[in-house]
Amino acid sequence: MPAPAEVSYDEMNSSSSSIGVYWDANAALKSGATSFTVQILKKKDVGGDAYDNTVSHTLQSSDSPYDASQFTGLTEGSKYFVRVRANYPRSVYSEWAYILSSYNVPAKVKVGTGVMHIDPNAKNGPEDVTVVPFFSDLNLKWEEDDTAESYVIYIDDQKVGETEELSYHVTGLDYNTSYSVSVASVYSDGSEVKADPEPTKTGNIQQITRNVGPTHLSVNWDDVSGGAGAGSRAYQVELSKEESMANPIYSIYCVDGQASTNGSFGSSSWYGKENGTNLLPPTSISFGQLEPATTYYFRVKTVGNYSFQGSKGTVTIKATNGESDFSPVITLRTEAEHTPAANEILYQGFDNITMQSDFINTAAGTTPYWSDKAIVSKQADTPNPWEGAWVVYPFANSHLLATWGMASTANYIDGQATYKGQANRIAGDKSGSLKGWYIGDQVSPHQGYVKVGTSSKDGFYIATPALDSPLLSAEGTLCTFSFKGCPLMTDGRVVDIEVYRAATKTFEKVTSITMDSTLADGWTSSDYLCNYKWTTYSIDITLHPGDNVAVISTNKSRFAIDDIMIVKK
């Protein structure tokens, strides 16, 4: 039975989002055609009524018009074959008739452009190959080769897959590894033409060791999300004691665990600025509440699109580069516990305090979701949607020991309610080994250390309990007092070391220490990068039973402090 004749592209009724088509229906109508079916397809010669995107129109011979149609809502640049057939009574159909190119073969019609006149014998290979690497996988996409039947994917010249689509997901790769990626067009005669190889490298994952202890560790990974902000730098992380990653200790979507709807990896002035704009810190996270000298296993993946209802509204994280597979599992390890030396009088490693962000490792930090924190601060947290008991605090975000219920109001060493104008606290049961220490009002817990001070006032401090070691004599014992310190942000770097003399009930300033800068020479308030790292400082002091030693912020300094130690010389 006659097919429609002279199927043509209707330029007048086509646009950047539509394709118009018309045909000569006369011969088919004279032979008894009752209707016409017109379709657009991604591939020609598809059998039966299969078509792309359910785009098919059937026009009855009584319709007006019955010899023209328009497909709307299309994406500019998309390519389709356009075909029409005549339908006759008793399920009789004509052959499909296509819009033809100048080569007299079925033509592709490009939305917004028109009929493409492509040499059917051309073998150009795929163009504009794009590679998006993750950790153990990568995504490929390319521009269509209009004469190809399919495409073959090669990794380091080894065939890993074949597809008729314009994208492919490669799996089973190693992290931090370079690869050569190629895509080849396959033609009807079986020949191939490869695009130029694309060198790529999968993302790296590594433990950060600037700040590691017996109960906490940190890990960094290359940011493969493609994102430029907190919501699009989207990740899920897992930590387990089992290499199989069964029974993970942590399995967390990295969203802001404070009262917000942000992701965990937004920009921060605590990391740095460029031309006055806050910089994006590395994608890193610290895990606490761990066991000493223990091996742990870690993996990470990008999150394509995840939403849940948080305390402040809907939280959505969506990686720009889409969802990846989980990375290969890497090994991490905590340090052994501190071993006291024979001449040790006091040691404070803050190992029971492992929460909130980690300045030293420039990392976000896992934080327990404690109900009394919300009660005390009236700042409801967003519970981690995976575990329910843990959240992630973005880099540099924190609350005070007292806010967490880890310290309470009390008099200072000398019995006064305040010292240097600041309210005093005493660390309590939830602070572990810090219990009984004196702290100024502005002291916050972090991953195995505390942060002291603000940028607006001086006089915040951390002070030991009264010393009661049998190594101290009433006449006085020469000791070395040491600590690891790191100034934060662009604030002052000076701290005072002070001793409260129990015998005379007086305060004695021993010395001032100017800590090493974390900023490069020539920094300005609008251009700087904070290179946080520990430096050990020590002085000799004569101490007696009952004395207390304090480290006090001055010059409006904010600083991190760890591993406070007193040993007999």
Coordinates of C-alpha atoms in Angstrom, one line a residue, residues 207 212-217 287 290-296 332-337:
Q207 CA 44.7 10.1 56.6
V212 CA 45.8 12.5 65.5
G213 CA 45.3 10.8 68.9
P214 CA 44.3 7.6 70.6
T215 CA 40.5 8.5 70.3
H216 CA 40.3 10.5 67.1
L217 CA 41.6 10.5 63.5
F287 CA 36.0 11.0 63.7
L290 CA 37.4 5.8 68.9
E291 CA 39.7 3.2 70.5
P292 CA 43.5 3.6 71.0
A293 CA 46.0 1.9 68.7
T294 CA 43.2 0.5 66.5
T295 CA 42.9 0.1 62.7
Y296 CA 39.8 1.5 61.1
L332 CA 43.3 4.5 59.1
R333 CA 44.8 4.1 62.5
T334 CA 44.6 5.8 65.9
E335 CA 47.6 6.4 68.1
A336 CA 48.5 4.5 71.3
E337 CA 47.5 6.0 74.6

